[in-house]
Amino acid sequence: MLEHESIQASSDETPAEEPHLARSAHCGCTCPDQTDGIESMPEEELLYDLADLFKVFSDTTRIKILYALLIDELSVNEIAEAIGASQSAVSHQLRILKQAHLVKFRRDGRSICYSLADDHVQTILDQGLSHICE
């Protein structure tokens, strides 16, 4: 049984004032319950946000950066070396990944170390790879 399916039994806890929203099995927010059919269509703004998120995954360099960060927290120089790209290209792509909340950073003296924002990023990568390998 899929994780999302196993949690559907608790979807009856949807707030009465927002019947089109249910607890998401993955993020804990009030995302639309995807098992209710067309009635659960997310609001237009959420659909645009989702489309924008998937656009971020449309660049091979960004995907390489995310895979590099699966292993460890890295600086721009380390990422550039790991994926065979220039520091300038990596910095540009990191800015896009930060704006999409897929990576986070922390200062370590004079350098900045980057890491994945949360476990959702790895899940998205794993699911995407699994889908194309079927």
mmCIF file of N, CA and C in Angstrom:
data_model
loop_
_atom_site.group_PDB
_atom_site.id
_atom_site.type_symbol
_atom_site.label_atom_id
_atom_site.label_comp_id
_atom_site.label_asym_id
_atom_site.label_seq_id
_atom_site.Cartn_x
_atom_site.Cartn_y
_atom_site.Cartn_z
ATOM 1 N N MET A 1 0.850 -1.180 0.000
ATOM 2 C CA MET A 1 0.000 0.000 0.000
ATOM 3 C C MET A 1 0.891 1.237 0.000
ATOM 4 N N LEU A 2 0.573 2.210 -0.836
ATOM 5 C CA LEU A 2 1.346 3.436 -0.911
ATOM 6 C C LEU A 2 1.134 4.264 0.339
ATOM 7 N N GLU A 3 2.134 5.065 0.671
ATOM 8 C CA GLU A 3 2.051 5.902 1.874
ATOM 9 C C GLU A 3 0.827 6.810 1.811
ATOM 10 N N HIS A 4 0.570 7.422 0.666
ATOM 11 C CA HIS A 4 -0.563 8.340 0.525
ATOM 12 C C HIS A 4 -1.877 7.600 0.749
ATOM 13 N N GLU A 5 -1.973 6.362 0.237
ATOM 14 C CA GLU A 5 -3.190 5.582 0.405
ATOM 15 C C GLU A 5 -3.423 5.206 1.857
ATOM 16 N N SER A 6 -2.356 4.906 2.583
ATOM 17 C CA SER A 6 -2.509 4.468 3.966
ATOM 18 C C SER A 6 -2.998 5.589 4.876
ATOM 19 N N ILE A 7 -2.794 6.814 4.493
ATOM 20 C CA ILE A 7 -3.187 7.937 5.320
ATOM 21 C C ILE A 7 -4.578 8.447 4.928
ATOM 22 N N GLN A 8 -5.122 8.004 3.824
ATOM 23 C CA GLN A 8 -6.399 8.506 3.365
ATOM 24 C C GLN A 8 -7.530 8.249 4.351
ATOM 25 N N ALA A 9 -7.415 7.228 5.161
ATOM 26 C CA ALA A 9 -8.461 6.938 6.130
ATOM 27 C C ALA A 9 -8.664 8.105 7.082
ATOM 28 N N SER A 10 -7.626 8.874 7.336
ATOM 29 C CA SER A 10 -7.743 10.006 8.249
ATOM 30 C C SER A 10 -8.158 11.286 7.551
ATOM 31 N N SER A 11 -8.471 11.241 6.265
ATOM 32 C CA SER A 11 -8.809 12.465 5.538
ATOM 33 C C SER A 11 -10.169 13.016 5.941
ATOM 34 N N ASP A 12 -10.919 12.299 6.767
ATOM 35 C CA ASP A 12 -12.202 12.794 7.253
ATOM 36 C C ASP A 12 -12.020 13.959 8.214
ATOM 37 N N GLU A 13 -10.784 14.256 8.590
ATOM 38 C CA GLU A 13 -10.501 15.336 9.527
ATOM 39 C C GLU A 13 -10.420 16.690 8.834
ATOM 40 N N THR A 14 -10.908 16.784 7.601
ATOM 41 C CA THR A 14 -10.874 18.022 6.849
ATOM 42 C C THR A 14 -11.701 19.084 7.561
ATOM 43 N N PRO A 15 -11.181 20.286 7.704
ATOM 44 C CA PRO A 15 -11.948 21.344 8.353
ATOM 45 C C PRO A 15 -13.264 21.587 7.618
ATOM 46 N N ALA A 16 -14.337 21.790 8.366
ATOM 47 C CA ALA A 16 -15.660 21.971 7.785
ATOM 48 C C ALA A 16 -15.736 23.219 6.913
ATOM 49 N N GLU A 17 -15.003 24.277 7.280
ATOM 50 C CA GLU A 17 -15.080 25.506 6.510
ATOM 51 C C GLU A 17 -14.331 25.414 5.186
ATOM 52 N N GLU A 18 -13.502 24.393 4.980
ATOM 53 C CA GLU A 18 -12.782 24.214 3.733
ATOM 54 C C GLU A 18 -12.903 22.763 3.273
ATOM 55 N N PRO A 19 -14.073 22.362 2.779
ATOM 56 C CA PRO A 19 -14.282 20.969 2.424
ATOM 57 C C PRO A 19 -13.431 20.491 1.264
ATOM 58 N N HIS A 20 -12.894 21.380 0.435
ATOM 59 C CA HIS A 20 -12.073 20.969 -0.699
ATOM 60 C C HIS A 20 -10.621 20.721 -0.310
ATOM 61 N N LEU A 21 -10.287 20.983 0.963
ATOM 62 C CA LEU A 21 -8.919 20.790 1.416
ATOM 63 C C LEU A 21 -8.851 19.641 2.408
ATOM 64 N N ALA A 22 -7.761 18.900 2.352
ATOM 65 C CA ALA A 22 -7.540 17.799 3.276
ATOM 66 C C ALA A 22 -6.072 17.782 3.664
ATOM 67 N N ARG A 23 -5.777 17.117 4.750
ATOM 68 C CA ARG A 23 -4.390 16.977 5.164
ATOM 69 C C ARG A 23 -3.621 16.176 4.129
ATOM 70 N N SER A 24 -2.511 16.698 3.698
ATOM 71 C CA SER A 24 -1.669 15.984 2.761
ATOM 72 C C SER A 24 -0.888 14.916 3.506
ATOM 73 N N ALA A 25 -0.709 13.779 2.872
ATOM 74 C CA ALA A 25 0.026 12.680 3.484
ATOM 75 C C ALA A 25 1.504 13.014 3.614
ATOM 76 N N HIS A 26 1.987 13.952 2.815
ATOM 77 C CA HIS A 26 3.422 14.183 2.767
ATOM 78 C C HIS A 26 3.876 15.447 3.476
ATOM 79 N N CYS A 27 3.130 16.532 3.339
ATOM 80 C CA CYS A 27 3.661 17.780 3.859
ATOM 81 C C CYS A 27 2.954 18.277 5.115
ATOM 82 N N GLY A 28 1.804 17.699 5.463
ATOM 83 C CA GLY A 28 1.121 18.112 6.671
ATOM 84 C C GLY A 28 0.348 19.411 6.533
ATOM 85 N N CYS A 29 0.383 20.040 5.363
ATOM 86 C CA CYS A 29 -0.377 21.272 5.182
ATOM 87 C C CYS A 29 -1.764 20.934 4.649
ATOM 88 N N THR A 30 -2.525 21.933 4.333
ATOM 89 C CA THR A 30 -3.876 21.686 3.833
ATOM 90 C C THR A 30 -3.884 21.685 2.316
ATOM 91 N N CYS A 31 -3.143 20.769 1.737
ATOM 92 C CA CYS A 31 -3.129 20.590 0.295
ATOM 93 C C CYS A 31 -4.367 19.799 -0.104
ATOM 94 N N PRO A 32 -4.817 19.940 -1.333
ATOM 95 C CA PRO A 32 -5.982 19.179 -1.778
ATOM 96 C C PRO A 32 -5.743 17.679 -1.665
ATOM 97 N N ASP A 33 -6.761 16.953 -1.244
ATOM 98 C CA ASP A 33 -6.713 15.498 -1.182
ATOM 99 C C ASP A 33 -6.820 14.993 -2.604
ATOM 100 N N GLN A 34 -5.794 14.323 -3.077
ATOM 101 C CA GLN A 34 -5.719 13.955 -4.479
ATOM 102 C C GLN A 34 -6.539 12.724 -4.838
ATOM 103 N N THR A 35 -7.269 12.154 -3.910
ATOM 104 C CA THR A 35 -8.065 10.974 -4.219
ATOM 105 C C THR A 35 -9.529 11.310 -4.438
ATOM 106 N N ASP A 36 -9.916 12.577 -4.309
ATOM 107 C CA ASP A 36 -11.316 12.977 -4.432
ATOM 108 C C ASP A 36 -11.703 13.350 -5.855
ATOM 109 N N GLY A 37 -10.834 13.167 -6.829
ATOM 110 C CA GLY A 37 -11.175 13.481 -8.206
ATOM 111 C C GLY A 37 -11.116 14.963 -8.484
ATOM 112 N N ILE A 38 -11.878 15.382 -9.494
ATOM 113 C CA ILE A 38 -11.830 16.771 -9.953
ATOM 114 C C ILE A 38 -12.278 17.757 -8.886
ATOM 115 N N GLU A 39 -13.103 17.316 -7.937
ATOM 116 C CA GLU A 39 -13.536 18.217 -6.871
ATOM 117 C C GLU A 39 -12.360 18.711 -6.047
ATOM 118 N N SER A 40 -11.288 17.975 -6.041
ATOM 119 C CA SER A 40 -10.133 18.344 -5.225
ATOM 120 C C SER A 40 -9.102 19.154 -6.008
ATOM 121 N N MET A 41 -9.476 19.646 -7.175
ATOM 122 C CA MET A 41 -8.549 20.441 -7.985
ATOM 123 C C MET A 41 -8.014 21.592 -7.145
ATOM 124 N N PRO A 42 -6.693 21.711 -7.053
ATOM 125 C CA PRO A 42 -6.116 22.829 -6.282
ATOM 126 C C PRO A 42 -6.530 24.168 -6.887
ATOM 127 N N GLU A 43 -6.473 25.184 -6.067
ATOM 128 C CA GLU A 43 -6.778 26.531 -6.540
ATOM 129 C C GLU A 43 -5.750 26.944 -7.590
ATOM 130 N N GLU A 44 -6.133 27.858 -8.446
ATOM 131 C CA GLU A 44 -5.308 28.289 -9.578
ATOM 132 C C GLU A 44 -3.906 28.726 -9.136
ATOM 133 N N GLU A 45 -3.830 29.474 -8.047
ATOM 134 C CA GLU A 45 -2.532 29.961 -7.574
ATOM 135 C C GLU A 45 -1.607 28.800 -7.195
ATOM 136 N N LEU A 46 -2.163 27.777 -6.546
ATOM 137 C CA LEU A 46 -1.362 26.603 -6.203
ATOM 138 C C LEU A 46 -0.886 25.872 -7.452
ATOM 139 N N LEU A 47 -1.726 25.810 -8.473
ATOM 140 C CA LEU A 47 -1.334 25.157 -9.723
ATOM 141 C C LEU A 47 -0.178 25.895 -10.385
ATOM 142 N N TYR A 48 -0.220 27.226 -10.370
ATOM 143 C CA TYR A 48 0.884 28.011 -10.915
ATOM 144 C C TYR A 48 2.164 27.773 -10.118
ATOM 145 N N ASP A 49 2.039 27.743 -8.790
ATOM 146 C CA ASP A 49 3.206 27.494 -7.946
ATOM 147 C C ASP A 49 3.797 26.114 -8.209
ATOM 148 N N LEU A 50 2.938 25.123 -8.386
ATOM 149 C CA LEU A 50 3.407 23.772 -8.675
ATOM 150 C C LEU A 50 4.113 23.718 -10.029
ATOM 151 N N ALA A 51 3.540 24.377 -11.029
ATOM 152 C CA ALA A 51 4.175 24.427 -12.349
ATOM 153 C C ALA A 51 5.545 25.095 -12.254
ATOM 154 N N ASP A 52 5.643 26.175 -11.475
ATOM 155 C CA ASP A 52 6.930 26.846 -11.297
ATOM 156 C C ASP A 52 7.947 25.937 -10.621
ATOM 157 N N LEU A 53 7.496 25.157 -9.649
ATOM 158 C CA LEU A 53 8.402 24.225 -8.977
ATOM 159 C C LEU A 53 8.954 23.213 -9.974
ATOM 160 N N PHE A 54 8.077 22.651 -10.802
ATOM 161 C CA PHE A 54 8.544 21.660 -11.767
ATOM 162 C C PHE A 54 9.461 22.279 -12.816
ATOM 163 N N LYS A 55 9.287 23.547 -13.134
ATOM 164 C CA LYS A 55 10.194 24.210 -14.073
ATOM 165 C C LYS A 55 11.615 24.241 -13.539
ATOM 166 N N VAL A 56 11.750 24.346 -12.230
ATOM 167 C CA VAL A 56 13.080 24.374 -11.623
ATOM 168 C C VAL A 56 13.830 23.071 -11.913
ATOM 169 N N PHE A 57 13.092 21.972 -12.015
ATOM 170 C CA PHE A 57 13.701 20.678 -12.276
ATOM 171 C C PHE A 57 13.996 20.455 -13.766
ATOM 172 N N SER A 58 13.786 21.460 -14.592
ATOM 173 C CA SER A 58 13.952 21.293 -16.038
ATOM 174 C C SER A 58 15.365 21.564 -16.533
ATOM 175 N N ASP A 59 16.288 21.828 -15.644
ATOM 176 C CA ASP A 59 17.661 22.143 -16.032
ATOM 177 C C ASP A 59 18.617 21.084 -15.482
ATOM 178 N N THR A 60 19.412 20.499 -16.354
ATOM 179 C CA THR A 60 20.331 19.432 -15.959
ATOM 180 C C THR A 60 21.348 19.892 -14.920
ATOM 181 N N THR A 61 21.840 21.106 -15.040
ATOM 182 C CA THR A 61 22.815 21.607 -14.061
ATOM 183 C C THR A 61 22.185 21.687 -12.676
ATOM 184 N N ARG A 62 20.945 22.148 -12.596
ATOM 185 C CA ARG A 62 20.280 22.210 -11.287
ATOM 186 C C ARG A 62 20.076 20.811 -10.712
ATOM 187 N N ILE A 63 19.718 19.859 -11.559
ATOM 188 C CA ILE A 63 19.547 18.478 -11.097
ATOM 189 C C ILE A 63 20.877 17.936 -10.574
ATOM 190 N N LYS A 64 21.969 18.209 -11.285
ATOM 191 C CA LYS A 64 23.294 17.760 -10.837
ATOM 192 C C LYS A 64 23.639 18.370 -9.479
ATOM 193 N N ILE A 65 23.330 19.637 -9.311
ATOM 194 C CA ILE A 65 23.607 20.302 -8.030
ATOM 195 C C ILE A 65 22.822 19.623 -6.908
ATOM 196 N N LEU A 66 21.550 19.344 -7.155
ATOM 197 C CA LEU A 66 20.738 18.688 -6.130
ATOM 198 C C LEU A 66 21.294 17.313 -5.784
ATOM 199 N N TYR A 67 21.716 16.558 -6.795
ATOM 200 C CA TYR A 67 22.303 15.244 -6.520
ATOM 201 C C TYR A 67 23.613 15.372 -5.744
ATOM 202 N N ALA A 68 24.416 16.371 -6.061
ATOM 203 C CA ALA A 68 25.664 16.588 -5.313
ATOM 204 C C ALA A 68 25.360 16.886 -3.852
ATOM 205 N N LEU A 69 24.292 17.639 -3.613
ATOM 206 C CA LEU A 69 23.937 18.016 -2.248
ATOM 207 C C LEU A 69 23.230 16.888 -1.497
ATOM 208 N N LEU A 70 22.819 15.840 -2.193
ATOM 209 C CA LEU A 70 22.273 14.660 -1.511
ATOM 210 C C LEU A 70 23.342 14.028 -0.629
ATOM 211 N N ILE A 71 24.577 14.114 -1.070
ATOM 212 C CA ILE A 71 25.689 13.452 -0.390
ATOM 213 C C ILE A 71 26.156 14.238 0.828
ATOM 214 N N ASP A 72 26.309 15.559 0.645
ATOM 215 C CA ASP A 72 26.868 16.357 1.734
ATOM 216 C C ASP A 72 26.616 17.838 1.487
ATOM 217 N N GLU A 73 26.794 18.614 2.523
ATOM 218 C CA GLU A 73 26.762 20.066 2.430
ATOM 219 C C GLU A 73 28.030 20.490 1.702
ATOM 220 N N LEU A 74 27.900 21.397 0.727
ATOM 221 C CA LEU A 74 29.047 21.778 -0.093
ATOM 222 C C LEU A 74 29.089 23.279 -0.336
ATOM 223 N N SER A 75 30.292 23.777 -0.597
ATOM 224 C CA SER A 75 30.472 25.172 -0.995
ATOM 225 C C SER A 75 30.280 25.269 -2.508
ATOM 226 N N VAL A 76 30.206 26.482 -3.025
ATOM 227 C CA VAL A 76 30.067 26.684 -4.471
ATOM 228 C C VAL A 76 31.242 26.032 -5.201
ATOM 229 N N ASN A 77 32.449 26.222 -4.678
ATOM 230 C CA ASN A 77 33.631 25.639 -5.319
ATOM 231 C C ASN A 77 33.541 24.115 -5.363
ATOM 232 N N GLU A 78 33.113 23.517 -4.270
ATOM 233 C CA GLU A 78 33.005 22.056 -4.208
ATOM 234 C C GLU A 78 31.918 21.543 -5.155
ATOM 235 N N ILE A 79 30.814 22.261 -5.234
ATOM 236 C CA ILE A 79 29.748 21.864 -6.159
ATOM 237 C C ILE A 79 30.239 21.961 -7.594
ATOM 238 N N ALA A 80 30.896 23.077 -7.918
ATOM 239 C CA ALA A 80 31.414 23.275 -9.276
ATOM 240 C C ALA A 80 32.359 22.148 -9.675
ATOM 241 N N GLU A 81 33.230 21.781 -8.762
ATOM 242 C CA GLU A 81 34.176 20.694 -9.028
ATOM 243 C C GLU A 81 33.444 19.354 -9.179
ATOM 244 N N ALA A 82 32.463 19.112 -8.328
ATOM 245 C CA ALA A 82 31.742 17.837 -8.344
ATOM 246 C C ALA A 82 30.951 17.633 -9.632
ATOM 247 N N ILE A 83 30.375 18.705 -10.168
ATOM 248 C CA ILE A 83 29.529 18.537 -11.355
ATOM 249 C C ILE A 83 30.201 18.984 -12.651
ATOM 250 N N GLY A 84 31.413 19.499 -12.561
ATOM 251 C CA GLY A 84 32.135 19.920 -13.756
ATOM 252 C C GLY A 84 31.556 21.171 -14.399
ATOM 253 N N ALA A 85 31.190 22.138 -13.584
ATOM 254 C CA ALA A 85 30.642 23.395 -14.089
ATOM 255 C C ALA A 85 31.437 24.554 -13.511
ATOM 256 N N SER A 86 31.287 25.720 -14.097
ATOM 257 C CA SER A 86 31.985 26.900 -13.582
ATOM 258 C C SER A 86 31.319 27.386 -12.299
ATOM 259 N N GLN A 87 32.095 28.083 -11.486
ATOM 260 C CA GLN A 87 31.552 28.653 -10.247
ATOM 261 C C GLN A 87 30.426 29.635 -10.558
ATOM 262 N N SER A 88 30.577 30.381 -11.633
ATOM 263 C CA SER A 88 29.559 31.342 -12.026
ATOM 264 C C SER A 88 28.243 30.639 -12.367
ATOM 265 N N ALA A 89 28.323 29.554 -13.129
ATOM 266 C CA ALA A 89 27.114 28.803 -13.502
ATOM 267 C C ALA A 89 26.457 28.196 -12.273
ATOM 268 N N VAL A 90 27.267 27.664 -11.367
ATOM 269 C CA VAL A 90 26.733 27.065 -10.140
ATOM 270 C C VAL A 90 26.053 28.126 -9.281
ATOM 271 N N SER A 91 26.690 29.281 -9.125
ATOM 272 C CA SER A 91 26.098 30.361 -8.331
ATOM 273 C C SER A 91 24.759 30.794 -8.911
ATOM 274 N N HIS A 92 24.696 30.907 -10.221
ATOM 275 C CA HIS A 92 23.444 31.297 -10.882
ATOM 276 C C HIS A 92 22.342 30.276 -10.611
ATOM 277 N N GLN A 93 22.674 29.002 -10.751
ATOM 278 C CA GLN A 93 21.673 27.945 -10.541
ATOM 279 C C GLN A 93 21.293 27.820 -9.067
ATOM 280 N N LEU A 94 22.226 28.037 -8.172
ATOM 281 C CA LEU A 94 21.920 27.995 -6.738
ATOM 282 C C LEU A 94 20.925 29.086 -6.356
ATOM 283 N N ARG A 95 21.042 30.247 -6.987
ATOM 284 C CA ARG A 95 20.096 31.330 -6.718
ATOM 285 C C ARG A 95 18.672 30.878 -7.069
ATOM 286 N N ILE A 96 18.509 30.203 -8.184
ATOM 287 C CA ILE A 96 17.193 29.698 -8.602
ATOM 288 C C ILE A 96 16.704 28.626 -7.632
ATOM 289 N N LEU A 97 17.605 27.734 -7.227
ATOM 290 C CA LEU A 97 17.230 26.671 -6.284
ATOM 291 C C LEU A 97 16.860 27.241 -4.917
ATOM 292 N N LYS A 98 17.539 28.302 -4.486
ATOM 293 C CA LYS A 98 17.182 28.954 -3.212
ATOM 294 C C LYS A 98 15.814 29.609 -3.306
ATOM 295 N N GLN A 99 15.543 30.296 -4.411
ATOM 296 C CA GLN A 99 14.248 30.957 -4.597
ATOM 297 C C GLN A 99 13.100 29.945 -4.579
ATOM 298 N N ALA A 100 13.381 28.717 -5.042
ATOM 299 C CA ALA A 100 12.362 27.663 -5.061
ATOM 300 C C ALA A 100 12.317 26.901 -3.734
ATOM 301 N N HIS A 101 13.124 27.314 -2.774
ATOM 302 C CA HIS A 101 13.188 26.685 -1.451
ATOM 303 C C HIS A 101 13.600 25.215 -1.535
ATOM 304 N N LEU A 102 14.483 24.905 -2.486
ATOM 305 C CA LEU A 102 14.986 23.539 -2.627
ATOM 306 C C LEU A 102 16.343 23.373 -1.962
ATOM 307 N N VAL A 103 17.076 24.454 -1.813
ATOM 308 C CA VAL A 103 18.346 24.416 -1.093
ATOM 309 C C VAL A 103 18.346 25.511 -0.032
ATOM 310 N N LYS A 104 19.160 25.294 0.971
ATOM 311 C CA LYS A 104 19.363 26.303 2.021
ATOM 312 C C LYS A 104 20.864 26.512 2.154
ATOM 313 N N PHE A 105 21.248 27.534 2.869
ATOM 314 C CA PHE A 105 22.668 27.826 3.032
ATOM 315 C C PHE A 105 22.942 28.336 4.432
ATOM 316 N N ARG A 106 24.214 28.233 4.794
ATOM 317 C CA ARG A 106 24.680 28.787 6.067
ATOM 318 C C ARG A 106 26.091 29.318 5.855
ATOM 319 N N ARG A 107 26.400 30.356 6.583
ATOM 320 C CA ARG A 107 27.750 30.936 6.508
ATOM 321 C C ARG A 107 28.683 30.153 7.416
ATOM 322 N N ASP A 108 29.864 29.890 6.907
ATOM 323 C CA ASP A 108 30.917 29.236 7.675
ATOM 324 C C ASP A 108 32.170 30.083 7.499
ATOM 325 N N GLY A 109 32.293 31.090 8.352
ATOM 326 C CA GLY A 109 33.392 32.036 8.193
ATOM 327 C C GLY A 109 33.164 32.878 6.953
ATOM 328 N N ARG A 110 34.087 32.790 5.995
ATOM 329 C CA ARG A 110 33.969 33.568 4.767
ATOM 330 C C ARG A 110 33.282 32.796 3.652
ATOM 331 N N SER A 111 33.039 31.519 3.870
ATOM 332 C CA SER A 111 32.392 30.730 2.811
ATOM 333 C C SER A 111 30.940 30.436 3.161
ATOM 334 N N ILE A 112 30.209 30.048 2.143
ATOM 335 C CA ILE A 112 28.807 29.691 2.306
ATOM 336 C C ILE A 112 28.658 28.225 1.933
ATOM 337 N N CYS A 113 28.005 27.476 2.804
ATOM 338 C CA CYS A 113 27.782 26.050 2.567
ATOM 339 C C CYS A 113 26.317 25.823 2.226
ATOM 340 N N TYR A 114 26.076 25.026 1.192
ATOM 341 C CA TYR A 114 24.730 24.754 0.712
ATOM 342 C C TYR A 114 24.338 23.316 1.030
ATOM 343 N N SER A 115 23.050 23.110 1.264
ATOM 344 C CA SER A 115 22.505 21.778 1.492
ATOM 345 C C SER A 115 21.066 21.756 0.995
ATOM 346 N N LEU A 116 20.503 20.553 0.902
ATOM 347 C CA LEU A 116 19.106 20.437 0.503
ATOM 348 C C LEU A 116 18.224 21.051 1.584
ATOM 349 N N ALA A 117 17.145 21.676 1.187
ATOM 350 C CA ALA A 117 16.268 22.358 2.131
ATOM 351 C C ALA A 117 15.585 21.382 3.077
ATOM 352 N N ASP A 118 15.172 20.225 2.557
ATOM 353 C CA ASP A 118 14.499 19.233 3.392
ATOM 354 C C ASP A 118 14.435 17.898 2.653
ATOM 355 N N ASP A 119 13.829 16.908 3.293
ATOM 356 C CA ASP A 119 13.756 15.565 2.706
ATOM 357 C C ASP A 119 12.846 15.488 1.487
ATOM 358 N N HIS A 120 11.967 16.468 1.310
ATOM 359 C CA HIS A 120 11.071 16.461 0.151
ATOM 360 C C HIS A 120 11.854 16.505 -1.149
ATOM 361 N N VAL A 121 12.988 17.196 -1.159
ATOM 362 C CA VAL A 121 13.777 17.342 -2.374
ATOM 363 C C VAL A 121 14.275 15.969 -2.831
ATOM 364 N N GLN A 122 14.793 15.184 -1.905
ATOM 365 C CA GLN A 122 15.248 13.843 -2.259
ATOM 366 C C GLN A 122 14.076 12.983 -2.729
ATOM 367 N N THR A 123 12.931 13.123 -2.092
ATOM 368 C CA THR A 123 11.746 12.367 -2.487
ATOM 369 C C THR A 123 11.334 12.708 -3.911
ATOM 370 N N ILE A 124 11.354 13.992 -4.265
ATOM 371 C CA ILE A 124 10.994 14.411 -5.618
ATOM 372 C C ILE A 124 11.965 13.801 -6.627
ATOM 373 N N LEU A 125 13.256 13.871 -6.334
ATOM 374 C CA LEU A 125 14.257 13.295 -7.228
ATOM 375 C C LEU A 125 14.072 11.783 -7.361
ATOM 376 N N ASP A 126 13.881 11.108 -6.238
ATOM 377 C CA ASP A 126 13.690 9.655 -6.255
ATOM 378 C C ASP A 126 12.456 9.260 -7.049
ATOM 379 N N GLN A 127 11.354 9.969 -6.830
ATOM 380 C CA GLN A 127 10.107 9.657 -7.533
ATOM 381 C C GLN A 127 10.240 9.917 -9.029
ATOM 382 N N GLY A 128 10.878 11.009 -9.394
ATOM 383 C CA GLY A 128 11.078 11.322 -10.810
ATOM 384 C C GLY A 128 11.923 10.278 -11.501
ATOM 385 N N LEU A 129 13.011 9.882 -10.871
ATOM 386 C CA LEU A 129 13.893 8.862 -11.444
ATOM 387 C C LEU A 129 13.172 7.516 -11.532
ATOM 388 N N SER A 130 12.432 7.187 -10.512
ATOM 389 C CA SER A 130 11.664 5.951 -10.518
ATOM 390 C C SER A 130 10.645 5.950 -11.659
ATOM 391 N N HIS A 131 10.013 7.074 -11.872
ATOM 392 C CA HIS A 131 9.000 7.177 -12.924
ATOM 393 C C HIS A 131 9.602 6.967 -14.315
ATOM 394 N N ILE A 132 10.744 7.603 -14.583
ATOM 395 C CA ILE A 132 11.319 7.482 -15.923
ATOM 396 C C ILE A 132 12.010 6.144 -16.146
ATOM 397 N N CYS A 133 12.320 5.418 -15.069
ATOM 398 C CA CYS A 133 12.966 4.112 -15.198
ATOM 399 C C CYS A 133 11.964 2.963 -15.317
ATOM 400 N N GLU A 134 10.668 3.244 -15.192
ATOM 401 C CA GLU A 134 9.656 2.185 -15.280
ATOM 402 C C GLU A 134 9.533 1.672 -16.694
#
